[in-house]
Amino acid sequence: MMTGWEDVRAEVLRRIRARDWAPGAVIPGEETLAVEFGVARATVNRALRDLAEAGLLERRRKAGTRVALLPVRRATLDIPVIRQEVEARGESYGHRVLARRMEAVPLAVAVRMGVAAGTALLFLETLHLAGGRPFAHEVRWLNPVVVPGGVIPDFDRVSANEWLVQNIAYTTGDIAFSAEAASGEEAAALGLCAGDPVFVTERMTWAAEAPITFVRLLHGPGYRLRTML
Amino acid sequence: MMTGWEDVRAEVLRRIRARDWAPGAVIPGEETLAVEFGVARATVNRALRDLAEAGLLERRRKAGTRVALLPVRRATLDIPVIRQEVEARGESYGHRVLARRMEAVPLAVAVRMGVAAGTALLFLETLHLAGGRPFAHEVRWLNPVVVPGGVIPDFDRVSANEWLVQNIAYTTGDIAFSAEAASGEEAAALGLCAGDPVFVTERMTWAAEAPITFVRLLHGPGYRLRTML
DNA sequence: GAGTGGTCTAGACCACTTG
DNA sequence: AAGTGGTCTAGACCACTCT
């Protein structure tokens, strides 16, 4: 029986897999499928929309719905607060603030944050610990302008990472992952040797045109960012 | 005016940001909001569902809808076929098959694929080129059982990456990213020095309980995996 | 048991895009 | 100009889960 939108999605998926509907081909319209499956058009719409979000269908008004020629795989990454990430591994979390001062941003950071070169922002350096051992090294520039009330905590109790998530709700931004060789200082902080490969996460966040913070996070060897497809 | 579900979403988002609805607090029910906003309940439902998918709200029947205490940031990664990735950079794509033979899988791979140690699978080694220069090094084990008709191409024209996407439609799987030091062979293939940091992508895909393929993909320095938040 | 979100329906209008 | 997906509505029933 075809009773719900998930049944419709399953059947459509089956036809795609079975090549009943070939890659690149236009599939029947929503109304047609609704009649065939004996459900309301809205139900078909929900199913097709879901498959389109997953990258298997391409939908355009008037042009209709096509089976994607080269399905782009879409994976959803959950990016938790570091404390949660550590505790999810069953280890105790801790962090140490290594530096906290106003400082002129380097040019590379100024460009990425969209502020004038030489602007003074709050510079923070934090070491995140898992089970007492170094887990991640964080370097952050924070725009003090965006802090509500202008009161910036010292981040000894709550890390900047967690404090920002709780206090500067829902920002936009981008994130990039890469592999780099650890510099001498970075290696020392993480207990590695200079030149060891580190997993780098760089995140820039904005709130309504105003830059909030730029973070560079380093994880040592053994760190894996995982997700389901 | 509150005419569409995106308007409803925007207003709800505003209230979360403004702390009108505090983190952890239960917000009004769908029916209540529908009346307040002057829309149908389905419209409110669509808006709240979207925010829940984004990680900002937590919804449970009977319990109601709460503002997430520690919003988990969710990012969507698009994982295109390598050819598309290269061409999107405006470079010409090419690939060379370095090895293609049946081979007993190493233990580590057997475990991840869920096959008996020593099983013979198709082993493929491919170098992907961008503008004639090495872009990524791919090592893959492919389960020949899943190939329709049992006919496996030589992958000289179409890379295994692209062929699988087009011929083994929609599989489940997982993906993991990490940073490692290049081995001597890997470095040679990519034109690097042994020990240089490489960005590693490991992907395992399944189709209905049967393992399809395990891939290990290496990108040299300079490669960045990017997405919006 | 009862309250809340999850979903379905039938019909309608709208927006976009293509021919 | 017309066809297709996008969305809205009002009402209904269902499923889950908290008390």
PDB file of C-alpha atoms in Angstrom, chain A residues 13 16-17 19 23 46 49 51 53-54 56 69-81 83-84 112 162 165-181 195-200 202-205 207 219-229, chain B residues 13 16-17 19 23 46 49 51 53-54 56 69-81 83-84 112 162 165-181 195-200 202-205 207 219-229:
ATOM      1  CA  LEU A  13      13.814   5.529  -5.295  1.00  0.00           C
ATOM      2  CA  ILE A  16      15.494   5.230 -10.065  1.00  0.00           C
ATOM      3  CA  ARG A  17      17.684   2.380  -8.917  1.00  0.00           C
ATOM      4  CA  ARG A  19      16.547   2.384 -14.158  1.00  0.00           C
ATOM      5  CA  PRO A  23      19.408   9.253 -15.370  1.00  0.00           C
ATOM      6  CA  ARG A  46       6.914  15.935  -0.070  1.00  0.00           C
ATOM      7  CA  ARG A  49      11.235  17.348  -2.538  1.00  0.00           C
ATOM      8  CA  LEU A  51      14.793  13.199  -2.926  1.00  0.00           C
ATOM      9  CA  GLU A  53      17.281  17.708  -1.329  1.00  0.00           C
ATOM     10  CA  ALA A  54      19.269  14.490  -1.232  1.00  0.00           C
ATOM     11  CA  LEU A  56      18.913  12.436  -6.607  1.00  0.00           C
ATOM     12  CA  LEU A  69      22.709  12.651 -14.202  1.00  0.00           C
ATOM     13  CA  LEU A  70      25.592  12.737 -11.766  1.00  0.00           C
ATOM     14  CA  PRO A  71      24.060  12.621  -8.317  1.00  0.00           C
ATOM     15  CA  VAL A  72      26.046  14.844  -5.991  1.00  0.00           C
ATOM     16  CA  ARG A  73      26.366  13.047  -2.708  1.00  0.00           C
ATOM     17  CA  ARG A  74      25.307  15.217   0.159  1.00  0.00           C
ATOM     18  CA  ALA A  75      26.521  14.533   3.653  1.00  0.00           C
ATOM     19  CA  THR A  76      25.405  16.352   6.748  1.00  0.00           C
ATOM     20  CA  LEU A  77      28.130  17.213   9.226  1.00  0.00           C
ATOM     21  CA  ASP A  78      27.267  17.784  12.830  1.00  0.00           C
ATOM     22  CA  ILE A  79      29.675  20.243  14.365  1.00  0.00           C
ATOM     23  CA  PRO A  80      29.246  20.018  18.106  1.00  0.00           C
ATOM     24  CA  VAL A  81      30.827  22.128  20.784  1.00  0.00           C
ATOM     25  CA  ARG A  83      33.261  19.764  25.105  1.00  0.00           C
ATOM     26  CA  GLN A  84      30.441  17.596  23.787  1.00  0.00           C
ATOM     27  CA  ARG A 112      39.001  36.859   5.766  1.00  0.00           C
ATOM     28  CA  GLU A 162      30.862  27.124  24.041  1.00  0.00           C
ATOM     29  CA  VAL A 165      27.374  29.171  20.782  1.00  0.00           C
ATOM     30  CA  GLN A 166      25.224  30.016  23.773  1.00  0.00           C
ATOM     31  CA  ASN A 167      25.420  33.761  23.610  1.00  0.00           C
ATOM     32  CA  ILE A 168      25.674  34.691  19.953  1.00  0.00           C
ATOM     33  CA  ALA A 169      22.849  32.567  18.663  1.00  0.00           C
ATOM     34  CA  TYR A 170      22.693  31.385  15.100  1.00  0.00           C
ATOM     35  CA  THR A 171      25.117  33.068  12.866  1.00  0.00           C
ATOM     36  CA  THR A 172      25.980  32.398   9.271  1.00  0.00           C
ATOM     37  CA  GLY A 173      29.433  31.531   8.149  1.00  0.00           C
ATOM     38  CA  ASP A 174      31.657  29.134   6.340  1.00  0.00           C
ATOM     39  CA  ILE A 175      33.950  26.350   7.330  1.00  0.00           C
ATOM     40  CA  ALA A 176      36.938  24.757   5.664  1.00  0.00           C
ATOM     41  CA  PHE A 177      38.955  21.655   6.436  1.00  0.00           C
ATOM     42  CA  SER A 178      42.494  20.951   5.363  1.00  0.00           C
ATOM     43  CA  ALA A 179      45.676  19.110   6.260  1.00  0.00           C
ATOM     44  CA  GLU A 180      48.792  21.032   7.204  1.00  0.00           C
ATOM     45  CA  ALA A 181      52.139  20.509   8.792  1.00  0.00           C
ATOM     46  CA  GLY A 195      56.044  19.061  10.745  1.00  0.00           C
ATOM     47  CA  ASP A 196      53.610  16.412  11.948  1.00  0.00           C
ATOM     48  CA  PRO A 197      50.353  16.475   9.987  1.00  0.00           C
ATOM     49  CA  VAL A 198      47.476  18.230  11.699  1.00  0.00           C
ATOM     50  CA  PHE A 199      43.823  18.371  10.759  1.00  0.00           C
ATOM     51  CA  VAL A 200      42.854  22.024  10.391  1.00  0.00           C
ATOM     52  CA  GLU A 202      38.913  27.103   9.911  1.00  0.00           C
ATOM     53  CA  ARG A 203      35.597  28.724  10.596  1.00  0.00           C
ATOM     54  CA  MET A 204      34.390  32.257   9.978  1.00  0.00           C
ATOM     55  CA  THR A 205      31.092  33.396  11.415  1.00  0.00           C
ATOM     56  CA  ALA A 207      25.931  38.065  12.243  1.00  0.00           C
ATOM     57  CA  HIS A 219      43.618  18.394  15.792  1.00  0.00           C
ATOM     58  CA  GLY A 220      46.557  16.040  16.004  1.00  0.00           C
ATOM     59  CA  PRO A 221      47.032  12.683  14.272  1.00  0.00           C
ATOM     60  CA  GLY A 222      44.325  10.164  14.917  1.00  0.00           C
ATOM     61  CA  TYR A 223      41.542  12.703  14.698  1.00  0.00           C
ATOM     62  CA  ARG A 224      38.802  11.754  12.243  1.00  0.00           C
ATOM     63  CA  LEU A 225      35.827  13.784  11.172  1.00  0.00           C
ATOM     64  CA  ARG A 226      33.101  11.287  10.398  1.00  0.00           C
ATOM     65  CA  THR A 227      29.606  11.290   9.015  1.00  0.00           C
ATOM     66  CA  MET A 228      27.064   9.121   7.266  1.00  0.00           C
ATOM     67  CA  LEU A 229      26.279   9.527   3.617  1.00  0.00           C
TER      68      LEU A 229
ATOM     69  CA  LEU B  13      14.430  32.796  14.330  1.00  0.00           C
ATOM     70  CA  ILE B  16      15.270  32.867  19.344  1.00  0.00           C
ATOM     71  CA  ARG B  17      18.076  35.300  18.626  1.00  0.00           C
ATOM     72  CA  ARG B  19      16.064  35.595  23.589  1.00  0.00           C
ATOM     73  CA  PRO B  23      17.439  28.341  25.204  1.00  0.00           C
ATOM     74  CA  ARG B  46       6.888  23.622   7.825  1.00  0.00           C
ATOM     75  CA  ARG B  49      10.409  21.546  11.020  1.00  0.00           C
ATOM     76  CA  LEU B  51      14.494  25.026  12.087  1.00  0.00           C
ATOM     77  CA  GLU B  53      16.426  20.142  10.897  1.00  0.00           C
ATOM     78  CA  ALA B  54      18.914  22.967  11.197  1.00  0.00           C
ATOM     79  CA  LEU B  56      17.959  25.134  16.447  1.00  0.00           C
ATOM     80  CA  LEU B  69      20.316  24.455  24.606  1.00  0.00           C
ATOM     81  CA  LEU B  70      23.543  23.894  22.729  1.00  0.00           C
ATOM     82  CA  PRO B  71      22.669  24.200  19.073  1.00  0.00           C
ATOM     83  CA  VAL B  72      24.678  21.675  17.099  1.00  0.00           C
ATOM     84  CA  ARG B  73      25.814  23.363  13.946  1.00  0.00           C
ATOM     85  CA  ARG B  74      24.907  21.350  10.932  1.00  0.00           C
ATOM     86  CA  ALA B  75      26.742  21.830   7.677  1.00  0.00           C
ATOM     87  CA  THR B  76      25.886  20.175   4.408  1.00  0.00           C
ATOM     88  CA  LEU B  77      28.822  18.877   2.409  1.00  0.00           C
ATOM     89  CA  ASP B  78      28.473  18.383  -1.301  1.00  0.00           C
ATOM     90  CA  ILE B  79      30.688  15.559  -2.459  1.00  0.00           C
ATOM     91  CA  PRO B  80      30.897  15.785  -6.223  1.00  0.00           C
ATOM     92  CA  VAL B  81      32.538  13.426  -8.615  1.00  0.00           C
ATOM     93  CA  ARG B  83      35.975  15.331 -12.472  1.00  0.00           C
ATOM     94  CA  GLN B  84      33.323  17.913 -11.622  1.00  0.00           C
ATOM     95  CA  ARG B 112      35.843  -2.086   7.380  1.00  0.00           C
ATOM     96  CA  GLU B 162      32.327   8.406 -11.881  1.00  0.00           C
ATOM     97  CA  VAL B 165      28.087   6.964  -9.243  1.00  0.00           C
ATOM     98  CA  GLN B 166      26.349   6.415 -12.556  1.00  0.00           C
ATOM     99  CA  ASN B 167      25.932   2.657 -12.377  1.00  0.00           C
ATOM    100  CA  ILE B 168      25.453   1.763  -8.743  1.00  0.00           C
ATOM    101  CA  ALA B 169      22.798   4.322  -7.913  1.00  0.00           C
ATOM    102  CA  TYR B 170      22.223   5.589  -4.450  1.00  0.00           C
ATOM    103  CA  THR B 171      24.012   3.619  -1.831  1.00  0.00           C
ATOM    104  CA  THR B 172      24.382   4.227   1.844  1.00  0.00           C
ATOM    105  CA  GLY B 173      27.718   4.582   3.502  1.00  0.00           C
ATOM    106  CA  ASP B 174      29.959   6.628   5.686  1.00  0.00           C
ATOM    107  CA  ILE B 175      32.787   9.000   5.093  1.00  0.00           C
ATOM    108  CA  ALA B 176      35.666  10.145   7.231  1.00  0.00           C
ATOM    109  CA  PHE B 177      38.244  12.889   6.833  1.00  0.00           C
ATOM    110  CA  SER B 178      41.636  13.061   8.457  1.00  0.00           C
ATOM    111  CA  ALA B 179      45.158  14.369   8.087  1.00  0.00           C
ATOM    112  CA  GLU B 180      48.056  11.998   7.638  1.00  0.00           C
ATOM    113  CA  ALA B 181      51.675  11.984   6.583  1.00  0.00           C
ATOM    114  CA  GLY B 195      55.994  12.792   5.313  1.00  0.00           C
ATOM    115  CA  ASP B 196      54.220  15.752   3.757  1.00  0.00           C
ATOM    116  CA  PRO B 197      50.730  16.223   5.189  1.00  0.00           C
ATOM    117  CA  VAL B 198      47.905  14.894   3.006  1.00  0.00           C
ATOM    118  CA  PHE B 199      44.170  15.321   3.359  1.00  0.00           C
ATOM    119  CA  VAL B 200      42.621  11.876   3.538  1.00  0.00           C
ATOM    120  CA  GLU B 202      37.929   7.452   3.331  1.00  0.00           C
ATOM    121  CA  ARG B 203      34.553   6.331   2.104  1.00  0.00           C
ATOM    122  CA  MET B 204      32.749   3.048   2.523  1.00  0.00           C
ATOM    123  CA  THR B 205      29.559   2.400   0.583  1.00  0.00           C
ATOM    124  CA  ALA B 207      23.940  -1.452  -1.095  1.00  0.00           C
ATOM    125  CA  HIS B 219      44.775  15.252  -1.628  1.00  0.00           C
ATOM    126  CA  GLY B 220      48.016  17.127  -1.345  1.00  0.00           C
ATOM    127  CA  PRO B 221      48.737  20.402   0.455  1.00  0.00           C
ATOM    128  CA  GLY B 222      46.568  23.295  -0.591  1.00  0.00           C
ATOM    129  CA  TYR B 223      43.432  21.216  -0.826  1.00  0.00           C
ATOM    130  CA  ARG B 224      40.542  22.606   1.180  1.00  0.00           C
ATOM    131  CA  LEU B 225      37.154  21.078   1.741  1.00  0.00           C
ATOM    132  CA  ARG B 226      34.756  23.975   2.097  1.00  0.00           C
ATOM    133  CA  THR B 227      31.123  24.540   2.908  1.00  0.00           C
ATOM    134  CA  MET B 228      28.705  27.089   4.264  1.00  0.00           C
ATOM    135  CA  LEU B 229      27.281  26.842   7.744  1.00  0.00           C
TER     136      LEU B 229
END
